[in-house]
mmCIF file of C-alpha atoms in Angstrom:
data_model
loop_
_atom_site.group_PDB
_atom_site.id
_atom_site.type_symbol
_atom_site.label_atom_id
_atom_site.label_comp_id
_atom_site.label_asym_id
_atom_site.label_seq_id
_atom_site.Cartn_x
_atom_site.Cartn_y
_atom_site.Cartn_z
ATOM 1 C CA MET W 1011 74.091 114.310 80.671
ATOM 2 C CA ARG W 1012 76.314 114.408 77.606
ATOM 3 C CA VAL W 1013 79.349 112.224 76.897
ATOM 4 C CA PHE W 1014 81.621 113.132 73.998
ATOM 5 C CA LEU W 1015 84.287 110.769 72.665
ATOM 6 C CA ALA W 1016 86.783 113.279 71.361
ATOM 7 C CA GLY W 1017 89.398 111.846 69.028
ATOM 8 C CA LEU W 1018 87.815 108.411 68.781
ATOM 9 C CA LEU W 1019 87.616 108.650 64.987
ATOM 10 C CA SER W 1020 91.004 110.280 64.579
ATOM 11 C CA ILE W 1021 93.653 108.608 62.455
ATOM 12 C CA PHE W 1022 96.000 106.489 64.553
ATOM 13 C CA VAL W 1023 99.571 107.761 64.256
ATOM 14 C CA MET W 1024 102.481 105.513 65.208
ATOM 15 C CA THR W 1025 104.498 107.230 67.930
ATOM 16 C CA GLY W 1026 107.357 104.783 68.246
ATOM 17 C CA ALA W 1027 108.416 101.229 67.559
ATOM 18 C CA ALA W 1028 107.296 100.088 70.992
ATOM 19 C CA TYR W 1029 103.684 100.959 70.140
ATOM 20 C CA ALA W 1030 102.755 98.313 67.609
ATOM 21 C CA GLN W 1031 99.490 97.847 65.778
ATOM 22 C CA ASP W 1032 97.989 94.409 66.143
ATOM 23 C CA SER W 1033 97.645 93.754 62.431
ATOM 24 C CA GLY W 1034 100.846 91.738 62.354
ATOM 25 C CA GLY W 1035 100.567 90.217 65.809
ATOM 26 C CA GLU W 1036 103.952 91.735 66.634
ATOM 27 C CA VAL W 1037 105.779 90.670 69.775
ATOM 28 C CA VAL W 1038 106.448 93.881 71.699
ATOM 29 C CA VAL W 1039 109.132 94.037 74.391
ATOM 30 C CA ILE W 1040 108.121 95.496 77.749
ATOM 31 C CA THR W 1041 111.362 96.689 79.321
ATOM 32 C CA SER W 1042 111.888 96.352 83.051
ATOM 33 C CA SER W 1043 112.329 100.129 83.294
ATOM 34 C CA ARG W 1044 108.576 100.596 82.802
ATOM 35 C CA ILE W 1045 107.508 99.350 86.212
ATOM 36 C CA ASN W 1046 105.470 102.212 87.665
ATOM 37 C CA ASP W 1047 102.055 103.705 87.039
ATOM 38 C CA GLU W 1048 103.072 107.357 87.205
ATOM 39 C CA GLY W 1049 100.788 109.387 84.965
ATOM 40 C CA ALA W 1050 98.598 106.391 84.041
ATOM 41 C CA PRO W 1051 94.777 106.761 84.238
ATOM 42 C CA HIS W 1052 92.792 104.725 86.753
ATOM 43 C CA ILE W 1053 91.164 102.580 84.037
ATOM 44 C CA PHE W 1054 93.452 99.717 83.032
ATOM 45 C CA MET W 1055 93.401 96.022 82.191
ATOM 46 C CA VAL W 1056 95.737 93.466 83.786
ATOM 47 C CA ARG W 1057 97.115 90.831 81.441
ATOM 48 C CA ARG W 1058 99.806 88.194 81.902
ATOM 49 C CA ALA W 1059 102.826 88.672 79.627
ATOM 50 C CA ASP W 1060 103.091 86.227 76.737
ATOM 51 C CA HIS W 1061 106.842 85.724 77.168
ATOM 52 C CA LEU W 1062 109.654 86.260 79.608
ATOM 53 C CA ILE W 1063 112.783 87.185 77.653
ATOM 54 C CA THR W 1064 116.470 87.818 78.113
ATOM 55 C CA SER W 1065 119.335 88.698 75.789
ATOM 56 C CA VAL W 1066 122.162 86.219 75.302
ATOM 57 C CA ARG W 1067 125.568 87.049 73.872
ATOM 58 C CA VAL W 1068 127.114 84.202 71.864
ATOM 59 C CA THR W 1069 130.870 84.778 71.747
ATOM 60 C CA CYS W 1070 133.843 82.939 70.246
ATOM 61 C CA ASP W 1071 137.588 83.680 70.452
ATOM 62 C CA THR W 1072 138.946 81.093 68.003
ATOM 63 C CA ARG W 1073 141.939 82.763 66.348
ATOM 64 C CA ASP W 1074 141.055 81.942 62.724
ATOM 65 C CA GLU W 1075 138.199 84.220 61.648
ATOM 66 C CA LYS W 1076 136.600 81.770 59.220
ATOM 67 C CA GLN W 1077 136.612 78.970 61.784
ATOM 68 C CA ARG W 1078 135.386 81.395 64.445
ATOM 69 C CA ARG W 1079 132.359 82.353 62.362
ATOM 70 C CA GLU W 1080 131.574 78.702 61.649
ATOM 71 C CA GLU W 1081 131.718 77.831 65.340
ATOM 72 C CA LEU W 1082 129.374 80.705 66.160
ATOM 73 C CA LYS W 1083 126.871 79.642 63.531
ATOM 74 C CA ALA W 1084 127.119 75.988 64.542
ATOM 75 C CA THR W 1085 126.336 76.896 68.147
ATOM 76 C CA LEU W 1086 123.394 78.978 67.024
ATOM 77 C CA ARG W 1087 122.111 76.030 65.002
ATOM 78 C CA GLU W 1088 122.308 73.941 68.178
ATOM 79 C CA MET W 1089 120.261 76.597 69.980
ATOM 80 C CA VAL W 1090 117.630 76.649 67.238
ATOM 81 C CA ARG W 1091 117.469 72.842 67.239
ATOM 82 C CA ALA W 1092 117.192 72.691 71.038
ATOM 83 C CA ALA W 1093 114.473 75.353 71.124
ATOM 84 C CA ALA W 1094 112.474 73.517 68.462
ATOM 85 C CA GLY W 1095 112.493 70.467 70.710
ATOM 86 C CA THR W 1096 110.700 72.317 73.527
ATOM 87 C CA LYS W 1097 107.154 73.600 73.906
ATOM 88 C CA THR W 1098 108.082 76.817 75.676
ATOM 89 C CA ILE W 1099 111.436 78.152 74.391
ATOM 90 C CA SER W 1100 111.920 80.200 71.218
ATOM 91 C CA LEU W 1101 114.598 82.527 69.833
ATOM 92 C CA GLY W 1102 114.314 86.038 68.445
ATOM 93 C CA LEU W 1103 116.056 89.221 67.381
ATOM 94 C CA GLY W 1104 115.360 92.855 68.171
ATOM 95 C CA ASP W 1105 115.122 95.412 70.943
ATOM 96 C CA GLN W 1106 111.503 96.618 70.847
ATOM 97 C CA ILE W 1107 109.775 94.474 68.225
ATOM 98 C CA LEU W 1108 110.958 90.868 68.234
ATOM 99 C CA GLU W 1109 111.453 88.976 64.998
ATOM 100 C CA GLU W 1110 111.849 85.216 64.749
ATOM 101 C CA LEU W 1111 115.476 84.104 64.440
ATOM 102 C CA ASN W 1112 116.242 82.205 61.215
ATOM 103 C CA GLU W 1113 119.483 80.768 59.852
ATOM 104 C CA SER W 1114 119.400 83.388 57.095
ATOM 105 C CA ASP W 1115 120.087 85.968 59.847
ATOM 106 C CA PHE W 1116 123.276 84.364 61.136
ATOM 107 C CA ASP W 1117 125.861 86.071 58.935
ATOM 108 C CA GLY W 1118 124.262 89.487 59.369
ATOM 109 C CA ILE W 1119 124.325 89.462 63.187
ATOM 110 C CA ILE W 1120 127.958 88.406 63.690
ATOM 111 C CA ALA W 1121 129.897 91.429 64.935
ATOM 112 C CA PRO W 1122 133.336 92.124 66.434
ATOM 113 C CA ASP W 1123 133.593 91.746 70.208
ATOM 114 C CA THR W 1124 135.556 94.172 72.373
ATOM 115 C CA ARG W 1125 138.449 91.715 72.619
ATOM 116 C CA PRO W 1126 140.812 91.037 69.689
ATOM 117 C CA ASP W 1127 140.176 87.937 67.566
ATOM 118 C CA THR W 1128 136.735 87.581 69.122
ATOM 119 C CA SER W 1129 133.301 87.791 67.513
ATOM 120 C CA GLN W 1130 129.807 87.819 68.972
ATOM 121 C CA MET W 1131 126.119 87.580 68.186
ATOM 122 C CA VAL W 1132 123.323 88.897 70.423
ATOM 123 C CA ILE W 1133 120.002 87.069 70.361
ATOM 124 C CA VAL W 1134 116.870 86.919 72.499
ATOM 125 C CA VAL W 1135 115.753 83.784 74.324
ATOM 126 C CA LYS W 1136 112.024 83.685 75.111
ATOM 127 C CA THR W 1137 109.943 81.380 77.235
ATOM 128 C CA ALA W 1138 106.170 81.310 76.982
ATOM 129 C CA VAL W 1139 104.526 82.344 80.251
ATOM 130 C CA SER W 1140 101.645 80.241 81.563
ATOM 131 C CA ARG W 1141 98.950 81.166 84.059
ATOM 132 C CA ASP W 1142 100.621 79.010 86.717
ATOM 133 C CA ASP W 1143 104.150 80.324 86.160
ATOM 134 C CA THR W 1144 106.115 82.253 88.739
ATOM 135 C CA LEU W 1145 109.149 84.362 87.954
ATOM 136 C CA ASP W 1146 111.342 81.604 89.399
ATOM 137 C CA THR W 1147 109.862 78.815 87.253
ATOM 138 C CA ALA W 1148 110.027 80.907 84.072
ATOM 139 C CA THR W 1149 113.616 82.071 84.605
ATOM 140 C CA ALA W 1150 114.667 78.521 85.516
ATOM 141 C CA ARG W 1151 113.495 77.259 82.102
ATOM 142 C CA VAL W 1152 115.631 79.815 80.312
ATOM 143 C CA ARG W 1153 118.684 79.209 82.491
ATOM 144 C CA ASP W 1154 118.345 75.456 81.990
ATOM 145 C CA PHE W 1155 118.050 75.904 78.215
ATOM 146 C CA ILE W 1156 121.179 78.051 78.044
ATOM 147 C CA GLU W 1157 123.168 75.690 80.261
ATOM 148 C CA LYS W 1158 122.226 72.556 78.308
ATOM 149 C CA THR W 1159 122.703 73.956 74.792
ATOM 150 C CA PRO W 1160 125.802 72.343 73.186
ATOM 151 C CA LYS W 1161 128.565 74.862 72.507
ATOM 152 C CA VAL W 1162 130.744 74.286 69.453
ATOM 153 C CA GLY W 1163 134.480 74.956 69.589
ATOM 154 C CA ARG W 1164 135.361 77.948 71.746
ATOM 155 C CA THR W 1165 131.916 79.505 71.845
ATOM 156 C CA GLU W 1166 130.327 80.701 75.066
ATOM 157 C CA LEU W 1167 126.763 81.766 75.932
ATOM 158 C CA ILE W 1168 126.621 84.790 78.240
ATOM 159 C CA ARG W 1169 123.210 85.889 79.481
ATOM 160 C CA GLU W 1170 122.510 89.532 80.290
ATOM 161 C CA ASN W 1171 121.411 90.144 83.872
ATOM 162 C CA ARG W 1172 118.123 91.782 82.858
ATOM 163 C CA TRP W 1173 114.824 89.989 82.408
ATOM 164 C CA ASP W 1174 112.079 91.640 80.338
ATOM 165 C CA LEU W 1175 108.511 90.795 79.393
ATOM 166 C CA ALA W 1176 106.963 90.567 75.929
ATOM 167 C CA LEU W 1177 103.365 90.900 74.779
ATOM 168 C CA ILE W 1178 101.860 89.834 71.457
ATOM 169 C CA GLY W 1179 99.819 92.557 69.728
ATOM 170 C CA PRO W 1180 98.967 95.031 72.503
ATOM 171 C CA GLU W 1181 96.447 96.758 70.217
ATOM 172 C CA GLN W 1182 94.153 93.722 70.370
ATOM 173 C CA TYR W 1183 93.087 94.985 73.801
ATOM 174 C CA ARG W 1184 92.021 98.447 72.549
ATOM 175 C CA ASP W 1185 88.291 97.712 72.220
ATOM 176 C CA GLY W 1186 88.090 96.262 75.712
ATOM 177 C CA LEU W 1187 89.894 99.243 77.190
ATOM 178 C CA ILE W 1188 87.701 101.753 75.362
ATOM 179 C CA ALA W 1189 84.576 99.932 76.576
ATOM 180 C CA ARG W 1190 85.791 100.282 80.168
ATOM 181 C CA ILE W 1191 86.675 103.946 79.673
ATOM 182 C CA VAL W 1192 83.258 104.761 78.188
ATOM 183 C CA ALA W 1193 81.445 102.902 80.989
ATOM 184 C CA ASP W 1194 83.441 104.802 83.597
ATOM 185 C CA ALA W 1195 82.743 108.111 81.854
ATOM 186 C CA ARG W 1196 79.007 107.435 81.826
ATOM 187 C CA HIS W 1197 79.078 106.482 85.497
ATOM 188 C CA THR W 1198 80.980 109.681 86.320
ATOM 189 C CA ALA W 1199 78.484 111.755 84.339
ATOM 190 C CA ASP W 1200 75.610 110.167 86.287
ATOM 191 C CA LEU W 1201 77.267 111.212 89.561
ATOM 192 C CA PHE W 1202 77.352 114.839 88.459
ATOM 193 C CA GLY W 1203 73.725 114.723 87.396
ATOM 194 C CA SER W 1204 72.045 116.559 84.542
ATOM 195 C CA GLY W 1205 73.561 119.666 83.054
ATOM 196 C CA TYR W 1206 77.153 118.409 82.894
ATOM 197 C CA GLY W 1207 79.035 116.983 79.960
ATOM 198 C CA ILE W 1208 82.147 114.795 79.920
ATOM 199 C CA THR W 1209 84.633 114.887 77.055
ATOM 200 C CA ILE W 1210 87.059 111.987 76.613
ATOM 201 C CA GLU W 1211 90.261 112.915 74.808
ATOM 202 C CA GLY W 1212 93.171 110.775 73.730
ATOM 203 C CA LEU W 1213 91.434 107.581 72.653
ATOM 204 C CA GLU W 1214 93.368 107.714 69.400
ATOM 205 C CA ARG W 1215 96.579 107.088 71.326
ATOM 206 C CA PRO W 1216 98.183 103.630 71.252
ATOM 207 C CA VAL W 1217 97.758 101.103 74.011
ATOM 208 C CA THR W 1218 100.592 101.369 76.504
ATOM 209 C CA TRP W 1219 101.480 99.619 79.742
ATOM 210 C CA TYR W 1220 103.374 99.371 82.986
ATOM 211 C CA GLN W 1221 104.552 96.313 84.897
ATOM 212 C CA LYS W 1222 101.951 95.290 87.486
ATOM 213 C CA GLY W 1223 103.781 92.268 88.869
ATOM 214 C CA PRO W 1224 106.725 89.987 88.074
ATOM 215 C CA LEU W 1225 104.910 88.486 85.055
ATOM 216 C CA ASP W 1226 101.837 90.745 84.738
ATOM 217 C CA LEU W 1227 101.191 93.975 82.852
ATOM 218 C CA ALA W 1228 98.649 96.757 83.284
ATOM 219 C CA LEU W 1229 97.476 97.942 79.852
ATOM 220 C CA TYR W 1230 95.893 101.358 79.378
ATOM 221 C CA ILE W 1231 95.210 104.157 76.941
ATOM 222 C CA PRO W 1232 96.542 107.529 78.183
ATOM 223 C CA TYR W 1233 93.218 109.390 77.930
ATOM 224 C CA THR W 1234 91.891 112.389 79.860
ATOM 225 C CA LEU W 1235 88.387 113.332 81.062
ATOM 226 C CA HIS W 1236 87.020 116.879 80.988
ATOM 227 C CA ILE W 1237 83.897 117.676 83.007
ATOM 228 C CA ALA W 1238 82.015 120.919 82.399
ATOM 229 C CA PRO W 1239 78.474 122.271 82.555
ATOM 230 C CA GLY W 1240 76.571 121.436 79.394
ATOM 231 C CA HIS W 1241 75.205 123.979 76.970
#
């Protein structure tokens, strides 16, 4: 019996923003479009998402542009203040890798809306997901936060319909996944008996995922096994 770990020592190459190394503990967005296991190997690890997130559009149609911008920023300050007063709600920016929202970002994220004399900002509202949470309890926290946030002037908060999940540092689960893959490979080799070798390829690939349940994710490395008579 021979088991080869092909590519295990290869240099890890970033293949996209959604595949983040764990060195920075980045918060990676898991979009709701990734909800099936098509093409995934049978070795995976189920983990609860760290956050449930949704995008919120902060709009204002005050005629005077200077006043409009001030009302937008004042409302965003209210959101930051309200989030800081909770244990579960936080605010962020980004599509694939979430960054923490700070007041220094406010001016840079104000953009024209589709209507005349209207401006908008798009931010992310996150709620930390606990072991006991259901989708209903987690979404209710976010809805309640948005509803109760004071709106300054003519500002409005408009939530997108989509809910997504977020995970902190997916690469922290790499060692555990590789251990499972190697154990499975050794078990498979034992079933074939002596004279066969198994090569594992693709372990240099980043950890990826699919949605396993409303708040749960299945993490995996897209590896392949090759079984052949040994030499």
